[in-house]
PDB file of C-alpha atoms in Angstrom:
ATOM      1  CA  MET A 154       0.001  -0.014   0.004  1.00  0.00           C
ATOM      2  CA  GLY A 155       2.902   2.339   0.922  1.00  0.00           C
ATOM      3  CA  GLY A 156       4.424   1.834  -2.468  1.00  0.00           C
ATOM      4  CA  ILE A 157       1.098   2.629  -4.192  1.00  0.00           C
ATOM      5  CA  ASP A 158       0.622   5.791  -2.169  1.00  0.00           C
ATOM      6  CA  LEU A 159       4.117   6.886  -3.042  1.00  0.00           C
ATOM      7  CA  LYS A 160       3.656   6.443  -6.813  1.00  0.00           C
ATOM      8  CA  PHE A 161       0.324   8.158  -6.618  1.00  0.00           C
ATOM      9  CA  ARG A 162       1.905  11.158  -4.749  1.00  0.00           C
ATOM     10  CA  GLN A 163       4.702  11.279  -7.396  1.00  0.00           C
ATOM     11  CA  LYS A 164       2.195  11.285 -10.201  1.00  0.00           C
ATOM     12  CA  LEU A 165       0.256  13.987  -8.461  1.00  0.00           C
ATOM     13  CA  TYR A 166       3.415  16.166  -7.908  1.00  0.00           C
ATOM     14  CA  THR A 167       4.386  15.705 -11.576  1.00  0.00           C
ATOM     15  CA  ALA A 168       0.978  16.675 -12.700  1.00  0.00           C
ATOM     16  CA  LEU A 169       0.983  19.795 -10.417  1.00  0.00           C
ATOM     17  CA  LEU A 170       4.516  20.741 -11.393  1.00  0.00           C
ATOM     18  CA  GLY A 171       3.598  20.413 -15.083  1.00  0.00           C
ATOM     19  CA  THR A 172       0.497  22.643 -14.479  1.00  0.00           C
ATOM     20  CA  VAL A 173       2.624  25.127 -12.594  1.00  0.00           C
ATOM     21  CA  LEU A 174       5.324  25.283 -15.289  1.00  0.00           C
ATOM     22  CA  MET A 175       2.622  25.608 -17.988  1.00  0.00           C
ATOM     23  CA  VAL A 176       0.990  28.493 -16.102  1.00  0.00           C
ATOM     24  CA  ILE A 177       4.459  30.166 -15.702  1.00  0.00           C
ATOM     25  CA  LEU A 178       5.202  29.742 -19.394  1.00  0.00           C
ATOM     26  CA  ILE A 179       1.897  31.012 -20.555  1.00  0.00           C
ATOM     27  CA  THR A 180       2.014  33.969 -18.040  1.00  0.00           C
ATOM     28  CA  SER A 181       5.591  34.832 -19.277  1.00  0.00           C
ATOM     29  CA  LEU A 182       4.605  34.676 -22.913  1.00  0.00           C
ATOM     30  CA  ILE A 183       1.756  36.971 -22.188  1.00  0.00           C
ATOM     31  CA  GLN A 184       4.050  39.410 -20.299  1.00  0.00           C
ATOM     32  CA  PHE A 185       6.628  39.237 -23.180  1.00  0.00           C
ATOM     33  CA  ARG A 186       3.903  40.169 -25.619  1.00  0.00           C
ATOM     34  CA  THR A 187       2.633  42.793 -23.244  1.00  0.00           C
ATOM     35  CA  ILE A 188       6.149  44.380 -22.996  1.00  0.00           C
ATOM     36  CA  GLU A 189       6.598  44.437 -26.773  1.00  0.00           C
ATOM     37  CA  GLY A 190       3.142  45.848 -27.274  1.00  0.00           C
ATOM     38  CA  MET A 191       3.539  48.426 -24.742  1.00  0.00           C
ATOM     39  CA  GLY A 192       6.885  49.420 -26.260  1.00  0.00           C
ATOM     40  CA  GLN A 193       5.314  49.786 -29.726  1.00  0.00           C
ATOM     41  CA  LYS A 194       2.398  51.758 -28.171  1.00  0.00           C
ATOM     42  CA  ILE A 195       4.839  54.006 -26.366  1.00  0.00           C
ATOM     43  CA  GLU A 196       6.767  54.665 -29.546  1.00  0.00           C
ATOM     44  CA  GLU A 197       3.567  55.572 -31.413  1.00  0.00           C
ATOM     45  CA  ASN A 198       2.317  57.898 -28.672  1.00  0.00           C
ATOM     46  CA  VAL A 199       5.511  59.572 -27.789  1.00  0.00           C
ATOM     47  CA  ALA A 200       6.840  59.950 -31.445  1.00  0.00           C
ATOM     48  CA  PRO A 201       5.752  63.592 -31.657  1.00  0.00           C
ATOM     49  CA  THR A 202       7.234  64.218 -28.113  1.00  0.00           C
ATOM     50  CA  MET A 203      10.535  62.564 -29.171  1.00  0.00           C
ATOM     51  CA  ALA A 204      10.681  64.784 -32.190  1.00  0.00           C
ATOM     52  CA  GLU A 205      10.156  67.792 -29.988  1.00  0.00           C
ATOM     53  CA  HIS A 206      12.731  66.489 -27.549  1.00  0.00           C
ATOM     54  CA  ALA A 207      15.207  65.959 -30.301  1.00  0.00           C
ATOM     55  CA  LYS A 208      14.856  69.657 -31.163  1.00  0.00           C
ATOM     56  CA  GLN A 209      15.396  70.582 -27.532  1.00  0.00           C
ATOM     57  CA  ILE A 210      18.700  68.530 -27.611  1.00  0.00           C
ATOM     58  CA  ALA A 211      19.953  70.545 -30.551  1.00  0.00           C
ATOM     59  CA  LEU A 212      18.759  73.897 -28.961  1.00  0.00           C
ATOM     60  CA  LEU A 213      20.657  73.037 -25.751  1.00  0.00           C
ATOM     61  CA  GLU A 214      23.897  72.784 -27.841  1.00  0.00           C
ATOM     62  CA  SER A 215      23.315  76.229 -29.407  1.00  0.00           C
ATOM     63  CA  GLN A 216      22.577  77.753 -26.014  1.00  0.00           C
ATOM     64  CA  LYS A 217      25.513  76.102 -24.459  1.00  0.00           C
ATOM     65  CA  TYR A 218      28.079  77.613 -26.798  1.00  0.00           C
ATOM     66  CA  ALA A 219      26.345  81.048 -26.864  1.00  0.00           C
ATOM     67  CA  VAL A 220      26.757  81.112 -23.037  1.00  0.00           C
ATOM     68  CA  MET A 221      30.336  79.825 -23.235  1.00  0.00           C
ATOM     69  CA  ILE A 222      31.221  82.671 -25.676  1.00  0.00           C
ATOM     70  CA  ASP A 223      29.553  85.284 -23.512  1.00  0.00           C
ATOM     71  CA  GLU A 224      31.310  84.089 -20.309  1.00  0.00           C
ATOM     72  CA  ARG A 225      34.652  84.028 -22.051  1.00  0.00           C
ATOM     73  CA  LEU A 226      34.389  87.466 -23.673  1.00  0.00           C
ATOM     74  CA  ARG A 227      32.342  89.454 -21.132  1.00  0.00           C
ATOM     75  CA  PRO A 228      35.267  90.036 -18.720  1.00  0.00           C
ATOM     76  CA  LEU A 229      37.337  91.347 -21.718  1.00  0.00           C
ATOM     77  CA  ILE A 230      34.642  93.793 -22.577  1.00  0.00           C
ATOM     78  CA  VAL A 231      34.509  95.048 -18.902  1.00  0.00           C
ATOM     79  CA  VAL A 232      38.204  95.502 -18.671  1.00  0.00           C
ATOM     80  CA  THR A 233      38.611  97.097 -22.082  1.00  0.00           C
ATOM     81  CA  ASN A 234      35.854  99.474 -21.443  1.00  0.00           C
ATOM     82  CA  SER A 235      37.443 100.417 -18.081  1.00  0.00           C
ATOM     83  CA  TYR A 236      40.775 101.278 -19.803  1.00  0.00           C
ATOM     84  CA  ALA A 237      38.914 103.121 -22.515  1.00  0.00           C
ATOM     85  CA  ASN A 238      37.453 105.427 -19.753  1.00  0.00           C
ATOM     86  CA  SER A 239      40.974 105.715 -18.228  1.00  0.00           C
ATOM     87  CA  ILE A 240      42.543 106.887 -21.418  1.00  0.00           C
ATOM     88  CA  GLY A 241      39.625 109.250 -22.072  1.00  0.00           C
ATOM     89  CA  SER A 242      40.305 110.863 -18.661  1.00  0.00           C
ATOM     90  CA  LEU A 243      43.786 111.862 -19.838  1.00  0.00           C
ATOM     91  CA  TYR A 244      42.308 114.495 -22.191  1.00  0.00           C
ATOM     92  CA  VAL A 245      41.386 116.558 -19.235  1.00  0.00           C
ATOM     93  CA  ARG A 246      44.737 118.189 -19.364  1.00  0.00           C
ATOM     94  CA  ASP A 247      44.084 119.530 -22.800  1.00  0.00           C
ATOM     95  CA  GLU A 248      41.793 122.006 -20.982  1.00  0.00           C
ATOM     96  CA  VAL A 249      44.787 123.588 -19.119  1.00  0.00           C
ATOM     97  CA  GLU A 250      47.425 122.603 -21.480  1.00  0.00           C
ATOM     98  CA  PRO A 251      46.179 122.828 -25.051  1.00  0.00           C
ATOM     99  CA  GLY A 252      47.846 120.323 -27.281  1.00  0.00           C
ATOM    100  CA  TYR A 253      48.876 118.050 -24.443  1.00  0.00           C
ATOM    101  CA  SER A 254      47.299 115.015 -26.077  1.00  0.00           C
ATOM    102  CA  ARG A 255      49.743 115.377 -28.972  1.00  0.00           C
ATOM    103  CA  THR A 256      52.795 115.237 -26.674  1.00  0.00           C
ATOM    104  CA  PRO A 257      55.139 112.211 -26.017  1.00  0.00           C
ATOM    105  CA  ILE A 258      54.127 112.419 -22.305  1.00  0.00           C
ATOM    106  CA  PHE A 259      50.480 111.675 -23.326  1.00  0.00           C
ATOM    107  CA  GLY A 260      51.639 108.896 -25.585  1.00  0.00           C
ATOM    108  CA  ALA A 261      53.705 107.451 -22.803  1.00  0.00           C
ATOM    109  CA  SER A 262      50.664 107.405 -20.485  1.00  0.00           C
ATOM    110  CA  VAL A 263      48.558 105.641 -23.082  1.00  0.00           C
ATOM    111  CA  PHE A 264      51.311 103.122 -23.785  1.00  0.00           C
ATOM    112  CA  SER A 265      51.430 102.275 -20.090  1.00  0.00           C
ATOM    113  CA  ARG A 266      47.685 101.656 -19.914  1.00  0.00           C
ATOM    114  CA  LEU A 267      47.806  99.566 -22.982  1.00  0.00           C
ATOM    115  CA  GLY A 268      50.583  97.409 -21.360  1.00  0.00           C
ATOM    116  CA  ASP A 269      48.374  96.930 -18.230  1.00  0.00           C
ATOM    117  CA  LEU A 270      45.472  96.117 -20.426  1.00  0.00           C
ATOM    118  CA  LYS A 271      47.280  93.498 -22.433  1.00  0.00           C
ATOM    119  CA  ASN A 272      48.709  91.880 -19.266  1.00  0.00           C
ATOM    120  CA  SER A 273      45.256  91.737 -17.613  1.00  0.00           C
ATOM    121  CA  ASN A 274      44.289  88.630 -19.637  1.00  0.00           C
ATOM    122  CA  GLU A 275      46.495  86.008 -21.255  1.00  0.00           C
ATOM    123  CA  ASP A 276      44.161  85.737 -24.324  1.00  0.00           C
ATOM    124  CA  ILE A 277      44.828  89.385 -25.378  1.00  0.00           C
ATOM    125  CA  ILE A 278      47.400  89.269 -28.193  1.00  0.00           C
ATOM    126  CA  ASN A 279      47.553  93.009 -28.924  1.00  0.00           C
ATOM    127  CA  ALA A 280      46.246  96.201 -27.344  1.00  0.00           C
ATOM    128  CA  TYR A 281      46.200  99.358 -29.373  1.00  0.00           C
ATOM    129  CA  TYR A 282      44.800 102.913 -29.389  1.00  0.00           C
ATOM    130  CA  ALA A 283      44.278 105.163 -32.453  1.00  0.00           C
ATOM    131  CA  ASP A 284      43.543 108.801 -31.857  1.00  0.00           C
ATOM    132  CA  GLU A 285      41.466 111.190 -34.100  1.00  0.00           C
ATOM    133  CA  THR A 286      44.452 112.031 -36.206  1.00  0.00           C
ATOM    134  CA  GLY A 287      44.896 108.372 -37.137  1.00  0.00           C
ATOM    135  CA  LYS A 288      48.061 107.847 -35.117  1.00  0.00           C
ATOM    136  CA  VAL A 289      48.203 104.281 -33.536  1.00  0.00           C
ATOM    137  CA  ILE A 290      50.013 103.264 -30.299  1.00  0.00           C
ATOM    138  CA  ILE A 291      50.276  99.483 -30.006  1.00  0.00           C
ATOM    139  CA  ILE A 292      51.536  96.801 -27.598  1.00  0.00           C
ATOM    140  CA  PRO A 293      53.607  94.754 -28.349  1.00  0.00           C
ATOM    141  CA  ARG A 294      55.277  97.402 -30.512  1.00  0.00           C
ATOM    142  CA  ALA A 295      54.766  96.824 -34.201  1.00  0.00           C
ATOM    143  CA  GLU A 296      55.695  98.523 -37.432  1.00  0.00           C
ATOM    144  CA  LEU A 297      52.633  99.750 -39.344  1.00  0.00           C
ATOM    145  CA  PRO A 298      52.633 100.463 -43.122  1.00  0.00           C
ATOM    146  CA  GLU A 299      54.078 103.886 -43.906  1.00  0.00           C
ATOM    147  CA  GLY A 300      51.294 106.489 -44.155  1.00  0.00           C
ATOM    148  CA  TYR A 301      48.828 104.229 -42.287  1.00  0.00           C
ATOM    149  CA  ASN A 302      45.886 106.258 -41.030  1.00  0.00           C
ATOM    150  CA  ALA A 303      43.540 104.331 -38.621  1.00  0.00           C
ATOM    151  CA  THR A 304      40.636 106.784 -39.158  1.00  0.00           C
ATOM    152  CA  LYS A 305      40.183 105.265 -42.562  1.00  0.00           C
ATOM    153  CA  SER A 306      39.973 101.657 -41.345  1.00  0.00           C
ATOM    154  CA  SER A 307      36.643  99.877 -40.902  1.00  0.00           C
ATOM    155  CA  TRP A 308      37.255  99.089 -37.311  1.00  0.00           C
ATOM    156  CA  TYR A 309      37.858 102.745 -36.428  1.00  0.00           C
ATOM    157  CA  ARG A 310      34.921 104.088 -38.355  1.00  0.00           C
ATOM    158  CA  GLY A 311      32.596 101.316 -37.033  1.00  0.00           C
ATOM    159  CA  ALA A 312      33.501 102.138 -33.425  1.00  0.00           C
ATOM    160  CA  VAL A 313      32.853 105.828 -33.972  1.00  0.00           C
ATOM    161  CA  SER A 314      29.573 105.348 -35.744  1.00  0.00           C
ATOM    162  CA  ARG A 315      28.004 102.451 -33.837  1.00  0.00           C
ATOM    163  CA  GLY A 316      29.878 102.139 -30.643  1.00  0.00           C
ATOM    164  CA  ALA A 317      31.724  99.087 -29.230  1.00  0.00           C
ATOM    165  CA  PHE A 318      31.540  95.799 -31.157  1.00  0.00           C
ATOM    166  CA  TRP A 319      33.382  92.576 -31.914  1.00  0.00           C
ATOM    167  CA  MET A 320      34.661  92.046 -35.401  1.00  0.00           C
ATOM    168  CA  GLU A 321      34.483  88.681 -37.225  1.00  0.00           C
ATOM    169  CA  PRO A 322      37.006  86.034 -36.524  1.00  0.00           C
ATOM    170  CA  TYR A 323      39.953  85.768 -38.898  1.00  0.00           C
ATOM    171  CA  THR A 324      43.061  83.436 -38.981  1.00  0.00           C
ATOM    172  CA  ASP A 325      46.369  85.126 -38.115  1.00  0.00           C
ATOM    173  CA  ILE A 326      48.780  84.269 -40.961  1.00  0.00           C
ATOM    174  CA  ILE A 327      51.782  84.332 -38.629  1.00  0.00           C
ATOM    175  CA  THR A 328      50.500  82.262 -35.612  1.00  0.00           C
ATOM    176  CA  ASN A 329      47.626  80.419 -37.447  1.00  0.00           C
ATOM    177  CA  LYS A 330      45.439  81.306 -34.506  1.00  0.00           C
ATOM    178  CA  THR A 331      41.721  82.265 -34.791  1.00  0.00           C
ATOM    179  CA  VAL A 332      41.665  85.914 -33.693  1.00  0.00           C
ATOM    180  CA  ILE A 333      38.753  88.210 -32.828  1.00  0.00           C
ATOM    181  CA  THR A 334      38.983  91.924 -32.287  1.00  0.00           C
ATOM    182  CA  TYR A 335      36.946  94.180 -29.913  1.00  0.00           C
ATOM    183  CA  VAL A 336      36.985  97.888 -30.430  1.00  0.00           C
ATOM    184  CA  THR A 337      35.379 100.648 -28.269  1.00  0.00           C
ATOM    185  CA  PRO A 338      35.328 104.402 -28.718  1.00  0.00           C
ATOM    186  CA  VAL A 339      37.301 106.545 -26.255  1.00  0.00           C
ATOM    187  CA  LYS A 340      35.356 109.668 -25.237  1.00  0.00           C
ATOM    188  CA  TYR A 341      35.921 112.777 -23.274  1.00  0.00           C
ATOM    189  CA  LYS A 342      32.865 114.773 -22.279  1.00  0.00           C
ATOM    190  CA  GLY A 343      30.851 112.836 -24.886  1.00  0.00           C
ATOM    191  CA  ALA A 344      33.197 113.595 -27.805  1.00  0.00           C
ATOM    192  CA  VAL A 345      35.037 110.601 -29.542  1.00  0.00           C
ATOM    193  CA  LYS A 346      38.726 111.196 -29.135  1.00  0.00           C
ATOM    194  CA  GLY A 347      39.863 107.848 -30.495  1.00  0.00           C
ATOM    195  CA  VAL A 348      39.285 104.073 -30.519  1.00  0.00           C
ATOM    196  CA  LEU A 349      40.748 101.454 -28.244  1.00  0.00           C
ATOM    197  CA  GLY A 350      41.046  97.927 -29.498  1.00  0.00           C
ATOM    198  CA  ILE A 351      42.217  94.372 -28.451  1.00  0.00           C
ATOM    199  CA  ASP A 352      43.011  91.305 -30.548  1.00  0.00           C
ATOM    200  CA  VAL A 353      41.995  88.155 -28.703  1.00  0.00           C
ATOM    201  CA  ASP A 354      43.063  84.589 -29.185  1.00  0.00           C
ATOM    202  CA  PHE A 355      39.805  82.768 -29.857  1.00  0.00           C
ATOM    203  CA  SER A 356      41.373  79.525 -30.984  1.00  0.00           C
ATOM    204  CA  TYR A 357      40.182  77.375 -28.091  1.00  0.00           C
ATOM    205  CA  LEU A 358      36.437  78.066 -28.419  1.00  0.00           C
ATOM    206  CA  ALA A 359      36.660  78.069 -32.277  1.00  0.00           C
ATOM    207  CA  ASN A 360      38.341  74.593 -32.287  1.00  0.00           C
ATOM    208  CA  GLU A 361      35.818  73.265 -29.759  1.00  0.00           C
ATOM    209  CA  ILE A 362      32.976  74.514 -31.957  1.00  0.00           C
ATOM    210  CA  VAL A 363      34.140  73.034 -35.141  1.00  0.00           C
ATOM    211  CA  ASN A 364      34.985  69.657 -33.590  1.00  0.00           C
ATOM    212  CA  THR A 365      31.776  69.172 -31.678  1.00  0.00           C
ATOM    213  CA  ARG A 366      29.216  66.730 -33.050  1.00  0.00           C
ATOM    214  CA  VAL A 367      25.501  66.932 -32.555  1.00  0.00           C
ATOM    215  CA  GLY A 368      24.114  63.409 -32.887  1.00  0.00           C
ATOM    216  CA  LYS A 369      26.459  61.358 -35.062  1.00  0.00           C
ATOM    217  CA  THR A 370      27.151  63.647 -37.927  1.00  0.00           C
ATOM    218  CA  GLY A 371      25.573  66.919 -36.880  1.00  0.00           C
ATOM    219  CA  TYR A 372      27.728  69.974 -36.361  1.00  0.00           C
ATOM    220  CA  LEU A 373      27.946  73.539 -35.031  1.00  0.00           C
ATOM    221  CA  PHE A 374      28.477  76.657 -36.942  1.00  0.00           C
ATOM    222  CA  VAL A 375      28.486  80.521 -36.215  1.00  0.00           C
ATOM    223  CA  ILE A 376      26.685  83.181 -38.123  1.00  0.00           C
ATOM    224  CA  SER A 377      27.468  86.938 -38.076  1.00  0.00           C
ATOM    225  CA  PRO A 378      24.625  89.521 -37.715  1.00  0.00           C
ATOM    226  CA  ASN A 379      24.641  90.020 -41.497  1.00  0.00           C
ATOM    227  CA  GLY A 380      23.966  86.240 -42.097  1.00  0.00           C
ATOM    228  CA  THR A 381      27.475  85.219 -43.171  1.00  0.00           C
ATOM    229  CA  VAL A 382      28.882  81.952 -41.744  1.00  0.00           C
ATOM    230  CA  ILE A 383      32.072  82.888 -39.897  1.00  0.00           C
ATOM    231  CA  ILE A 384      32.908  79.589 -38.188  1.00  0.00           C
ATOM    232  CA  HIS A 385      32.114  76.124 -39.704  1.00  0.00           C
ATOM    233  CA  PRO A 386      33.706  72.638 -39.795  1.00  0.00           C
ATOM    234  CA  ASP A 387      34.042  73.051 -43.644  1.00  0.00           C
ATOM    235  CA  PRO A 388      36.393  75.904 -44.159  1.00  0.00           C
ATOM    236  CA  GLU A 389      35.150  76.211 -47.822  1.00  0.00           C
ATOM    237  CA  VAL A 390      31.964  77.455 -46.321  1.00  0.00           C
ATOM    238  CA  VAL A 391      33.333  80.148 -44.059  1.00  0.00           C
ATOM    239  CA  GLY A 392      32.769  83.617 -45.600  1.00  0.00           C
ATOM    240  CA  LYS A 393      30.931  82.205 -48.605  1.00  0.00           C
ATOM    241  CA  LEU A 394      27.637  80.986 -47.197  1.00  0.00           C
ATOM    242  CA  ASN A 395      25.111  83.554 -46.188  1.00  0.00           C
ATOM    243  CA  VAL A 396      21.924  82.052 -44.664  1.00  0.00           C
ATOM    244  CA  PHE A 397      19.975  85.186 -45.449  1.00  0.00           C
ATOM    245  CA  GLU A 398      20.611  84.741 -49.063  1.00  0.00           C
ATOM    246  CA  ASP A 399      20.638  80.904 -49.549  1.00  0.00           C
ATOM    247  CA  GLY A 400      17.096  79.827 -50.114  1.00  0.00           C
ATOM    248  CA  ARG A 401      17.797  76.447 -48.462  1.00  0.00           C
ATOM    249  CA  TYR A 402      18.031  78.292 -45.170  1.00  0.00           C
ATOM    250  CA  ALA A 403      14.984  80.476 -45.608  1.00  0.00           C
ATOM    251  CA  ALA A 404      13.275  79.093 -42.555  1.00  0.00           C
ATOM    252  CA  LEU A 405      16.363  79.666 -40.384  1.00  0.00           C
ATOM    253  CA  ALA A 406      16.729  83.218 -41.741  1.00  0.00           C
ATOM    254  CA  ARG A 407      13.090  84.052 -40.855  1.00  0.00           C
ATOM    255  CA  ALA A 408      13.472  82.651 -37.379  1.00  0.00           C
ATOM    256  CA  MET A 409      16.637  84.362 -36.721  1.00  0.00           C
ATOM    257  CA  LYS A 410      15.154  87.749 -37.633  1.00  0.00           C
ATOM    258  CA  ASN A 411      12.245  87.312 -35.354  1.00  0.00           C
ATOM    259  CA  SER A 412      13.924  85.607 -32.299  1.00  0.00           C
ATOM    260  CA  GLU A 413      17.200  85.289 -30.440  1.00  0.00           C
ATOM    261  CA  GLU A 414      16.753  81.510 -30.243  1.00  0.00           C
ATOM    262  CA  GLY A 415      14.693  78.716 -31.651  1.00  0.00           C
ATOM    263  CA  VAL A 416      14.578  75.545 -33.789  1.00  0.00           C
ATOM    264  CA  VAL A 417      13.601  75.033 -37.487  1.00  0.00           C
ATOM    265  CA  GLU A 418      13.535  72.135 -39.949  1.00  0.00           C
ATOM    266  CA  VAL A 419      15.193  72.467 -43.355  1.00  0.00           C
ATOM    267  CA  GLU A 420      16.103  70.035 -46.126  1.00  0.00           C
ATOM    268  CA  LEU A 421      19.771  69.930 -47.130  1.00  0.00           C
ATOM    269  CA  ASP A 422      20.967  67.674 -49.901  1.00  0.00           C
ATOM    270  CA  GLY A 423      17.871  65.572 -49.534  1.00  0.00           C
ATOM    271  CA  THR A 424      18.243  65.159 -45.731  1.00  0.00           C
ATOM    272  CA  LYS A 425      15.703  66.452 -43.229  1.00  0.00           C
ATOM    273  CA  MET A 426      17.747  68.648 -40.874  1.00  0.00           C
ATOM    274  CA  VAL A 427      16.966  70.092 -37.488  1.00  0.00           C
ATOM    275  CA  ILE A 428      18.811  73.493 -37.008  1.00  0.00           C
ATOM    276  CA  SER A 429      18.602  75.169 -33.673  1.00  0.00           C
ATOM    277  CA  PHE A 430      20.172  78.669 -32.953  1.00  0.00           C
ATOM    278  CA  ALA A 431      20.920  80.890 -30.097  1.00  0.00           C
ATOM    279  CA  ARG A 432      22.409  84.387 -30.135  1.00  0.00           C
ATOM    280  CA  SER A 433      25.478  85.474 -28.173  1.00  0.00           C
ATOM    281  CA  LYS A 434      24.609  88.597 -26.194  1.00  0.00           C
ATOM    282  CA  THR A 435      28.212  89.872 -26.172  1.00  0.00           C
ATOM    283  CA  THR A 436      29.077  89.399 -29.831  1.00  0.00           C
ATOM    284  CA  ASN A 437      25.579  89.303 -31.434  1.00  0.00           C
ATOM    285  CA  TRP A 438      26.756  86.270 -33.409  1.00  0.00           C
ATOM    286  CA  THR A 439      24.311  83.299 -33.775  1.00  0.00           C
ATOM    287  CA  ILE A 440      25.497  79.777 -32.802  1.00  0.00           C
ATOM    288  CA  ALA A 441      23.615  77.145 -34.849  1.00  0.00           C
ATOM    289  CA  ALA A 442      23.493  73.352 -34.281  1.00  0.00           C
ATOM    290  CA  ALA A 443      22.552  71.295 -37.355  1.00  0.00           C
ATOM    291  CA  ALA A 444      21.834  67.510 -37.314  1.00  0.00           C
ATOM    292  CA  PRO A 445      19.808  65.021 -39.198  1.00  0.00           C
ATOM    293  CA  GLU A 446      16.459  64.584 -37.385  1.00  0.00           C
ATOM    294  CA  ASN A 447      16.631  60.794 -37.490  1.00  0.00           C
ATOM    295  CA  GLU A 448      20.014  60.820 -35.690  1.00  0.00           C
ATOM    296  CA  LEU A 449      18.576  62.943 -32.769  1.00  0.00           C
ATOM    297  CA  ILE A 450      15.538  60.822 -32.519  1.00  0.00           C
ATOM    298  CA  GLY A 451      17.366  57.543 -33.107  1.00  0.00           C
ATOM    299  CA  GLY A 452      19.205  57.976 -29.803  1.00  0.00           C
ATOM    300  CA  LEU A 453      15.817  58.176 -27.925  1.00  0.00           C
ATOM    301  CA  VAL A 454      14.459  55.196 -29.740  1.00  0.00           C
ATOM    302  CA  THR A 455      17.613  53.247 -28.830  1.00  0.00           C
ATOM    303  CA  ALA A 456      17.148  54.098 -25.272  1.00  0.00           C
ATOM    304  CA  LEU A 457      13.508  52.910 -25.345  1.00  0.00           C
ATOM    305  CA  ASP A 458      14.562  49.623 -27.030  1.00  0.00           C
ATOM    306  CA  GLU A 459      17.193  49.080 -24.378  1.00  0.00           C
ATOM    307  CA  ALA A 460      14.581  49.599 -21.735  1.00  0.00           C
ATOM    308  CA  LYS A 461      12.305  46.930 -23.375  1.00  0.00           C
ATOM    309  CA  THR A 462      15.385  44.546 -23.624  1.00  0.00           C
ATOM    310  CA  ASP A 463      16.116  45.094 -19.914  1.00  0.00           C
ATOM    311  CA  ALA A 464      12.522  44.380 -18.917  1.00  0.00           C
ATOM    312  CA  SER A 465      12.512  41.229 -20.911  1.00  0.00           C
ATOM    313  CA  LYS A 466      15.640  40.056 -19.404  1.00  0.00           C
ATOM    314  CA  GLU A 467      14.393  40.693 -15.947  1.00  0.00           C
ATOM    315  CA  LEU A 468      11.296  38.664 -16.766  1.00  0.00           C
ATOM    316  CA  LEU A 469      13.262  35.777 -18.230  1.00  0.00           C
ATOM    317  CA  TYR A 470      15.487  35.720 -15.066  1.00  0.00           C
ATOM    318  CA  GLY A 471      12.431  35.717 -12.794  1.00  0.00           C
ATOM    319  CA  MET A 472      10.838  32.898 -14.859  1.00  0.00           C
ATOM    320  CA  THR A 473      14.112  30.843 -14.777  1.00  0.00           C
ATOM    321  CA  VAL A 474      14.475  31.271 -10.998  1.00  0.00           C
ATOM    322  CA  THR A 475      10.792  30.150 -10.426  1.00  0.00           C
ATOM    323  CA  ILE A 476      11.340  26.958 -12.572  1.00  0.00           C
ATOM    324  CA  LEU A 477      14.504  26.086 -10.736  1.00  0.00           C
ATOM    325  CA  VAL A 478      12.798  26.616  -7.430  1.00  0.00           C
ATOM    326  CA  ALA A 479       9.837  24.535  -8.520  1.00  0.00           C
ATOM    327  CA  GLY A 480      12.082  21.772  -9.653  1.00  0.00           C
ATOM    328  CA  GLY A 481      14.015  21.778  -6.424  1.00  0.00           C
ATOM    329  CA  LEU A 482      10.846  21.377  -4.399  1.00  0.00           C
ATOM    330  CA  TYR A 483       9.882  18.390  -6.528  1.00  0.00           C
ATOM    331  CA  SER A 484      13.201  16.667  -6.069  1.00  0.00           C
TER     332      SER A 484
END
């Protein structure tokens, strides 16, 4: 009788275990299908949100570099404007000593201030002052072309007519550095007496901008207030592409004229591109980030797929442990 009862119990346990395993298997399959279905549902429902999020990713890149430029250049503006005021104050002696501002003593005082200005920041390559006669005092000392008259230069006339501004970057032929120039008028009692300028090494930020990738193949570029591209990973584009004149960038041009930052979609060479932009407050340049839309969204889709895979792995692990435990109890 004992042997019969044992065999009966074994058959019963086997039947129960089979039932349990079948339930676990069916439940797991349902859960796998549920995870896959939920994933597809999420992708369908959040597709517009992912597209919007992709645009925000691009916009953050533009904003980041606009802020970096402002933070790097703002201190230079403050210190240069301070020295402009200091040089302007020297003209007070003309009131008691007419012609003083044409004397070597005046020139020596300006030269001393230019030296202090240059030494105030390691990024300053040159500091110079041009008075209303066109004479230039520069540190480090440099030989200017014979007959050079600064009042006829674009930087001098620009500062006199519109006030302080940053000039577009250029590559120094001697050092091969990317240089930008800041000029500001020097005034005494409201009258312009000359223009103070500094040449600044901009290589570090320029290199970082051209080497940054947005998505896999996206890139950053910088646009001057007149629409000309002044920094770009492709040097052939610099100075030649104007987004206000090239019809492919019409959407970007309209947005830039109406706002300091934003995101637009354009088609370049058959590819749908997301272009974000943000304006630097110190230079008035616009920093743009361009990337294929599918690359920006692709990263989000990959993250979602990874989440589904992780959930499936966790479910498979839990099912395996349950089966092992059930088998252990049977043995």
